[in-house]
Short mmCIF file of N, CA and C in Angstrom, two decimals:
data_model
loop_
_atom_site.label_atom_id
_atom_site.label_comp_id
_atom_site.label_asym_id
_atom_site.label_seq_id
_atom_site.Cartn_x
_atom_site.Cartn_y
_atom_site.Cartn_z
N UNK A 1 0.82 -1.19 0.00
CA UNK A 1 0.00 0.00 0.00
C UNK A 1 0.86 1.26 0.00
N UNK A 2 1.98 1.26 1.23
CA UNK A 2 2.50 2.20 0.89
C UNK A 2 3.40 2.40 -0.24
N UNK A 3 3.63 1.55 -1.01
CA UNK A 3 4.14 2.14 -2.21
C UNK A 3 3.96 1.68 -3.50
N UNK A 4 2.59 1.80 -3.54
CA UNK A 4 1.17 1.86 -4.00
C UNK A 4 1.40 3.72 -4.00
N UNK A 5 0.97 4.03 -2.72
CA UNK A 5 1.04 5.52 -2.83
C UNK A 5 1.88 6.54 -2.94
N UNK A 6 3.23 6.06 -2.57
CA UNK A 6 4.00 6.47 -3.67
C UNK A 6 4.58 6.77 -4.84
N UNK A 7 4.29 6.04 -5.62
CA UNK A 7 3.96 5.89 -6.87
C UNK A 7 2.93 6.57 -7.42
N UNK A 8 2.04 6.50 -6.60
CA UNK A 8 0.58 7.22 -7.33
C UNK A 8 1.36 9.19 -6.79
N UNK A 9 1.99 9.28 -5.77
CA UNK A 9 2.48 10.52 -5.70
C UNK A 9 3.17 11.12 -6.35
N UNK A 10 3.92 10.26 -7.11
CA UNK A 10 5.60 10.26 -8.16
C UNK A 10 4.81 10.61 -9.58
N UNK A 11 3.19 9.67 -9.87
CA UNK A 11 3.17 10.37 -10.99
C UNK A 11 2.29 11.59 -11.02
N UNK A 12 1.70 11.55 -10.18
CA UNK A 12 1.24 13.18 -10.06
C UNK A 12 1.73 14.30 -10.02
N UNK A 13 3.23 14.18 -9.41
CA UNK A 13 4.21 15.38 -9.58
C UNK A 13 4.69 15.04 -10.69
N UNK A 14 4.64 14.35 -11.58
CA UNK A 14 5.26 13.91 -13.19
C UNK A 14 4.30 14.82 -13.87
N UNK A 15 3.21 14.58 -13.70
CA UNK A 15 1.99 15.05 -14.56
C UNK A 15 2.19 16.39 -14.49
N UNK A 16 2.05 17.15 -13.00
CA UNK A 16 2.13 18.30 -12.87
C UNK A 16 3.67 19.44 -13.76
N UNK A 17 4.16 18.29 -13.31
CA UNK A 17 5.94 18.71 -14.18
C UNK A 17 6.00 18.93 -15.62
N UNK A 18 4.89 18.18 -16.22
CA UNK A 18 4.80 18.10 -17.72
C UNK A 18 3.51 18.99 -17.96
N UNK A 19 2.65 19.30 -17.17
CA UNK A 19 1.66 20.54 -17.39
C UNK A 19 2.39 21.58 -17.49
N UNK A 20 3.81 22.04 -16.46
CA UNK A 20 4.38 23.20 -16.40
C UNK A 20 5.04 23.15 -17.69
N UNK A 21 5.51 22.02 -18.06
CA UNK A 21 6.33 22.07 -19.56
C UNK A 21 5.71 22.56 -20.69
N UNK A 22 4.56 21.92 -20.66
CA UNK A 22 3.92 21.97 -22.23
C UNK A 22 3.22 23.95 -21.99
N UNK A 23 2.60 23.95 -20.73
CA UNK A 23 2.29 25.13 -21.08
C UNK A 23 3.20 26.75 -19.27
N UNK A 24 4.32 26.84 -20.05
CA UNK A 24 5.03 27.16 -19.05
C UNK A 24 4.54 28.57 -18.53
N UNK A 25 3.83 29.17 -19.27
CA UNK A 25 2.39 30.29 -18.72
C UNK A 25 1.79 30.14 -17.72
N UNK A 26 1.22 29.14 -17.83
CA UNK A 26 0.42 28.42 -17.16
C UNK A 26 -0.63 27.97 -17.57
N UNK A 27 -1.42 26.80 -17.26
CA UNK A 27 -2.51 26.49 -18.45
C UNK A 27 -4.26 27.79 -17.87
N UNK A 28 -4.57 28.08 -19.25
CA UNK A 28 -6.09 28.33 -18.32
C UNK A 28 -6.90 27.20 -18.54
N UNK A 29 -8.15 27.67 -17.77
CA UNK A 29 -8.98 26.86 -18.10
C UNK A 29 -10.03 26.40 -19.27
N UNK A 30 -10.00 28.01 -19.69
CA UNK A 30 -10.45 27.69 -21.46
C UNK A 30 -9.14 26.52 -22.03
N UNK A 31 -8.02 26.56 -21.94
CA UNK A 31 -7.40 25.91 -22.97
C UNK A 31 -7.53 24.50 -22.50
N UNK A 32 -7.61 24.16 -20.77
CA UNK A 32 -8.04 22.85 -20.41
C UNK A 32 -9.13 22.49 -21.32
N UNK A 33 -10.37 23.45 -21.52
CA UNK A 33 -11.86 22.88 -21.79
C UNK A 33 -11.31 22.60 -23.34
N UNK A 34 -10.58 23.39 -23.61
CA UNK A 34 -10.35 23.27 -25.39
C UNK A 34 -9.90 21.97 -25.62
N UNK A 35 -9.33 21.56 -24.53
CA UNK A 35 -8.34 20.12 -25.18
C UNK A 35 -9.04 19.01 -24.30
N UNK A 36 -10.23 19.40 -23.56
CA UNK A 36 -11.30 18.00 -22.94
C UNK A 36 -12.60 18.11 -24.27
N UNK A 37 -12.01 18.97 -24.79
CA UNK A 37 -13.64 18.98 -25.61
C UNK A 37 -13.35 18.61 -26.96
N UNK A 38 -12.61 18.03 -27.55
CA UNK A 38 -12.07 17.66 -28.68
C UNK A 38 -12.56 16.30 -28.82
N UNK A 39 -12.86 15.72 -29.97
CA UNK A 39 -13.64 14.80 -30.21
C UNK A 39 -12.96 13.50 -29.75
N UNK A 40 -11.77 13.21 -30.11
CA UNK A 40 -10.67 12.03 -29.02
C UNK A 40 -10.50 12.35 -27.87
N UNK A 41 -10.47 13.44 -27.16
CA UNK A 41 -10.71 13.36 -25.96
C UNK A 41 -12.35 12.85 -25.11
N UNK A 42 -12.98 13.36 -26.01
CA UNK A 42 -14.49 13.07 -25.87
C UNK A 42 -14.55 11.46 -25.76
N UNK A 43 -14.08 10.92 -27.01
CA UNK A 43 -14.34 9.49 -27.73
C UNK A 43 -13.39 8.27 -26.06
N UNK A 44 -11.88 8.99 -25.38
CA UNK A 44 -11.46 8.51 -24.06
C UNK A 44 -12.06 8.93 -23.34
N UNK A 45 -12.99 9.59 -23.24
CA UNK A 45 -13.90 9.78 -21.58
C UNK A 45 -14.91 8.80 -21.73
N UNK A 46 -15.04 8.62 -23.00
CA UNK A 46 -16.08 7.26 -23.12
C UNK A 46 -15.70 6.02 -22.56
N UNK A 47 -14.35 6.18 -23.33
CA UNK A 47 -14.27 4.80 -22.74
C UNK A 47 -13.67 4.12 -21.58
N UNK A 48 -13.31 5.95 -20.93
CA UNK A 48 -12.88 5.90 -19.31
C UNK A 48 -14.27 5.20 -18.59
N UNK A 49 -14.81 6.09 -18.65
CA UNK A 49 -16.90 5.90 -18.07
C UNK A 49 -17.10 4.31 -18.16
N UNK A 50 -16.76 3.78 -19.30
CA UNK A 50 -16.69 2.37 -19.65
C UNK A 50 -15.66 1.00 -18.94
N UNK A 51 -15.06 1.55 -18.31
CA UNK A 51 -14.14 1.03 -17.37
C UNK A 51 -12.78 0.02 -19.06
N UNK A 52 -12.92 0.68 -20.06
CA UNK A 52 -12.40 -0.28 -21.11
C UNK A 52 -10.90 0.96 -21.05
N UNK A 53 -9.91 0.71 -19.98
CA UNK A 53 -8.94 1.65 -19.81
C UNK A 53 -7.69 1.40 -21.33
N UNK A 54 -7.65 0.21 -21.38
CA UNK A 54 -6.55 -0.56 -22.49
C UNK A 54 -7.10 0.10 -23.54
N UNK A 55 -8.36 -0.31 -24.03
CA UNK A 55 -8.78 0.31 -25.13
C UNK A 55 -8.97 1.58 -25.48
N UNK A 56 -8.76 2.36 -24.63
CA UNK A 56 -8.83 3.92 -24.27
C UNK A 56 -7.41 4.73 -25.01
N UNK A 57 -6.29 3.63 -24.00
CA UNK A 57 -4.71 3.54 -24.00
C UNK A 57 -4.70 3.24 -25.52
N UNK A 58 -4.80 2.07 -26.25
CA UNK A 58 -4.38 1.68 -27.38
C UNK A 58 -5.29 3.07 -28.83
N UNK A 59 -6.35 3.82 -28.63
CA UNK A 59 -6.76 4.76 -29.16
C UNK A 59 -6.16 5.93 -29.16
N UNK A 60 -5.54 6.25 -28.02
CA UNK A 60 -4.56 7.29 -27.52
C UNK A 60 -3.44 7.22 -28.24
N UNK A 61 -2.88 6.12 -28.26
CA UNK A 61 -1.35 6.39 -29.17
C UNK A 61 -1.47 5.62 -30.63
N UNK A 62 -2.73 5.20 -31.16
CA UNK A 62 -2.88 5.64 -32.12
C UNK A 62 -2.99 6.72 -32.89
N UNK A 63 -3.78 7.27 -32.54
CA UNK A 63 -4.29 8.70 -32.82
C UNK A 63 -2.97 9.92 -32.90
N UNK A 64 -1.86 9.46 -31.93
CA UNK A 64 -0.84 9.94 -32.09
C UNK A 64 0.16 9.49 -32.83
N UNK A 65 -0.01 8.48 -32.92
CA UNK A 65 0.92 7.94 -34.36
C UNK A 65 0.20 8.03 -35.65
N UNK A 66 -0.93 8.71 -35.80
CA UNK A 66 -1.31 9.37 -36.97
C UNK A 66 -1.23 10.79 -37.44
N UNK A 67 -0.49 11.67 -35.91
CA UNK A 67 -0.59 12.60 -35.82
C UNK A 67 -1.94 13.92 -35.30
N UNK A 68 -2.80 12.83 -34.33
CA UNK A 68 -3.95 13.11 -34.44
C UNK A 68 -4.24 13.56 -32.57
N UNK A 69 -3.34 13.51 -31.95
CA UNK A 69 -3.37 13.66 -30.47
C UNK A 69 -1.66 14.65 -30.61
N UNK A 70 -1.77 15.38 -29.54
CA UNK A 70 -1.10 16.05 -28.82
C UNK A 70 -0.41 15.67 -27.56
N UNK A 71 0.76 16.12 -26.66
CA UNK A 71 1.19 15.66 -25.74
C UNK A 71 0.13 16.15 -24.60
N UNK A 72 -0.35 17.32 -24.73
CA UNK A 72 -1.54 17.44 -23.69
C UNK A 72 -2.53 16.61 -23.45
N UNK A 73 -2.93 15.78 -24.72
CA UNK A 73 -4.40 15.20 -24.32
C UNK A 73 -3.61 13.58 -23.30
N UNK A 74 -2.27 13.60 -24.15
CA UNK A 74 -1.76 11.79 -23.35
C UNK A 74 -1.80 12.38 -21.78
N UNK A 75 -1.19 13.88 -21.17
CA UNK A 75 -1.04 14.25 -19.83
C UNK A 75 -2.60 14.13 -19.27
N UNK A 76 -3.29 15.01 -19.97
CA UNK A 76 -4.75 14.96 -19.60
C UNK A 76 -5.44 13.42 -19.07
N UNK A 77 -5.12 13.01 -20.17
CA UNK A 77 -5.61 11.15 -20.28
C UNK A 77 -5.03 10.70 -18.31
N UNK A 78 -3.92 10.04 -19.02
CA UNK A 78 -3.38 10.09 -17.66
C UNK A 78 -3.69 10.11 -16.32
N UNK A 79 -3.69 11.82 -16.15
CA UNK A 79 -4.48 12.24 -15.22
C UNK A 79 -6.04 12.04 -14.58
N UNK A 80 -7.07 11.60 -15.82
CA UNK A 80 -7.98 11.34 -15.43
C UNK A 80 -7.70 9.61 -15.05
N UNK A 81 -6.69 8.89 -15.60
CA UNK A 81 -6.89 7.48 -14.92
C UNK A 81 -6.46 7.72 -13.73
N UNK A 82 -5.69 8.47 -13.78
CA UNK A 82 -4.67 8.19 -12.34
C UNK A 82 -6.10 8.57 -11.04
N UNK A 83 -6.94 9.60 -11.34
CA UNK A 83 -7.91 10.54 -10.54
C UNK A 83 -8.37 8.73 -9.89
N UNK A 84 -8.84 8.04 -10.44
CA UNK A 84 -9.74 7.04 -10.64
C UNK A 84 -9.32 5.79 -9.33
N UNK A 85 -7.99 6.29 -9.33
CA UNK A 85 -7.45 5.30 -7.76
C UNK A 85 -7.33 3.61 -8.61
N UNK A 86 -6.43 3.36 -7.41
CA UNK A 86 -5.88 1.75 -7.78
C UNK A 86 -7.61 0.75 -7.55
N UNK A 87 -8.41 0.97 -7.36
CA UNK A 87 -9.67 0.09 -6.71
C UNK A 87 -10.29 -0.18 -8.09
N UNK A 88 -10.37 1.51 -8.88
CA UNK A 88 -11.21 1.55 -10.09
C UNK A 88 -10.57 1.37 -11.24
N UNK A 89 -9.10 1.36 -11.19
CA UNK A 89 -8.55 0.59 -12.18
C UNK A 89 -8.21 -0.71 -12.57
N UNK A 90 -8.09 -1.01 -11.25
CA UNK A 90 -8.58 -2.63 -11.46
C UNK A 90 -9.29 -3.02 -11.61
N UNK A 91 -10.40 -2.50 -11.50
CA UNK A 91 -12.28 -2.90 -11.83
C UNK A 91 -11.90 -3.01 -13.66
N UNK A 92 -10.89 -2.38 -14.16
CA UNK A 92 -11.36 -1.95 -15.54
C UNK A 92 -9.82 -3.12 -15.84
N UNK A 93 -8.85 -3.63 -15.50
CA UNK A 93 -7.76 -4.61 -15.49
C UNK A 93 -6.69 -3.63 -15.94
N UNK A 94 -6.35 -2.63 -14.97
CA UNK A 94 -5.65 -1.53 -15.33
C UNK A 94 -4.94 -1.34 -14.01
N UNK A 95 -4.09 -0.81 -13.75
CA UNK A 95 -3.24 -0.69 -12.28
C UNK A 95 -2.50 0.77 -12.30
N UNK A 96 -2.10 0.90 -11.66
CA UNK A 96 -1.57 2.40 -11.32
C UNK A 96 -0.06 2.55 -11.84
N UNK A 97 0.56 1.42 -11.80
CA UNK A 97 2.05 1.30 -12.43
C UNK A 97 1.68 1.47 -14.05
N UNK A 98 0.63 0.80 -14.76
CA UNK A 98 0.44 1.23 -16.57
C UNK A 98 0.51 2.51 -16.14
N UNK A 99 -0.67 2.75 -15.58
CA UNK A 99 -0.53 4.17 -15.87
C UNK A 99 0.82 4.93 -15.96
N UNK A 100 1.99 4.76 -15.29
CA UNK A 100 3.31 5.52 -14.91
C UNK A 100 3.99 4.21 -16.20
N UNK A 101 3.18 3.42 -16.63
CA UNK A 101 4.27 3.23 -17.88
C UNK A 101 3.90 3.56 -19.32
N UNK A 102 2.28 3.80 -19.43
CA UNK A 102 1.82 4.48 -20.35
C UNK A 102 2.14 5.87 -20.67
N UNK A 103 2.05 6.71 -19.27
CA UNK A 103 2.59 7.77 -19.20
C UNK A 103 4.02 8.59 -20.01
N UNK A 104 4.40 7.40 -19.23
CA UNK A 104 6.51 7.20 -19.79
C UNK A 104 6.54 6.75 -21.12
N UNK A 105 6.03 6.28 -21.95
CA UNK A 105 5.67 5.65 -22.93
C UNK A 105 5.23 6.74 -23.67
N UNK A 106 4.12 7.79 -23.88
CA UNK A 106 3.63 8.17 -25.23
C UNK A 106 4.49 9.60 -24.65
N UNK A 107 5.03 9.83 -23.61
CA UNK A 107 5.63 11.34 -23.22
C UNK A 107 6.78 11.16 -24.55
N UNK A 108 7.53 9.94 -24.63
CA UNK A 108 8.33 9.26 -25.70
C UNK A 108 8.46 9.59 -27.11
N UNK A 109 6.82 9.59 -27.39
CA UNK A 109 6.30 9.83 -28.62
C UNK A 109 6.99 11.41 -29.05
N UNK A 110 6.71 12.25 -27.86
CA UNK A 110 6.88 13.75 -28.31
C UNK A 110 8.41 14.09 -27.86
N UNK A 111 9.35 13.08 -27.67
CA UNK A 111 10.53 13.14 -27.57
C UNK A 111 10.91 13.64 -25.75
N UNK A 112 9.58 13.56 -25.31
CA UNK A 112 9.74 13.77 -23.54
C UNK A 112 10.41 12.77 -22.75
N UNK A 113 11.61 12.88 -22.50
CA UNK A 113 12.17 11.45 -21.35
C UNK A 113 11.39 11.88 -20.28
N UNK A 114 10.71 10.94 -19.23
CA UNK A 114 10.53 11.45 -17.35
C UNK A 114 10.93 10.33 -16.70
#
């Protein structure tokens, strides 16, 4: 458990680290709503709601290997699994470590090491 929650702490200051990156302004909240309201972001809240987290994941870096996602929406993504706790990701056969390797994984895509 406890490092369970460590981990879940490590990637939240990751997330936060890569919010300051991508938008070093600071983000507002119009530009949050701009990039939750986009039709792939729309199409992963579906299938967050749906507990289908893999299939969510495998749409995500498609979409970016078509050029069709941004490094914000993979941080965004992320963030909403991570919100979801180790209980509800396992409900969906998902764990809190994908998440910190999915994470590490499409940050990759946009040439981000963490």
């Amino acid at each position: 458990m406890i490092k369970n929650d460590f981990l879940l702490r490590q990637i939240q200051e990751t997330i936060l680290f890569l919010v300051r990156l991508l938008f070093p302004r600071g983000i507002t909240e119009r530009e949050r709503k701009e990039i939750r309201n986009t039709e792939l972001y729309l199409a992963l809240t579906d299938l967050i709601r749906a507990q289908k987290f893999g299939e969510a994941e495998d749409l995500l870096f498609e979409k970016a290997a078509e050029g069709g996602a941004d490094a914000a929406t993979g941080v965004f993504f992320y963030e909403d699994l991570l919100a979801l706790g180790e209980t509800k990701l396992r409900a969906g056969d998902f764990s809190v470590k994908e998440v910190e390797s999915g994470l590490n994984d499409y940050m990759k895509l946009f040439h981000l090491r963490i």
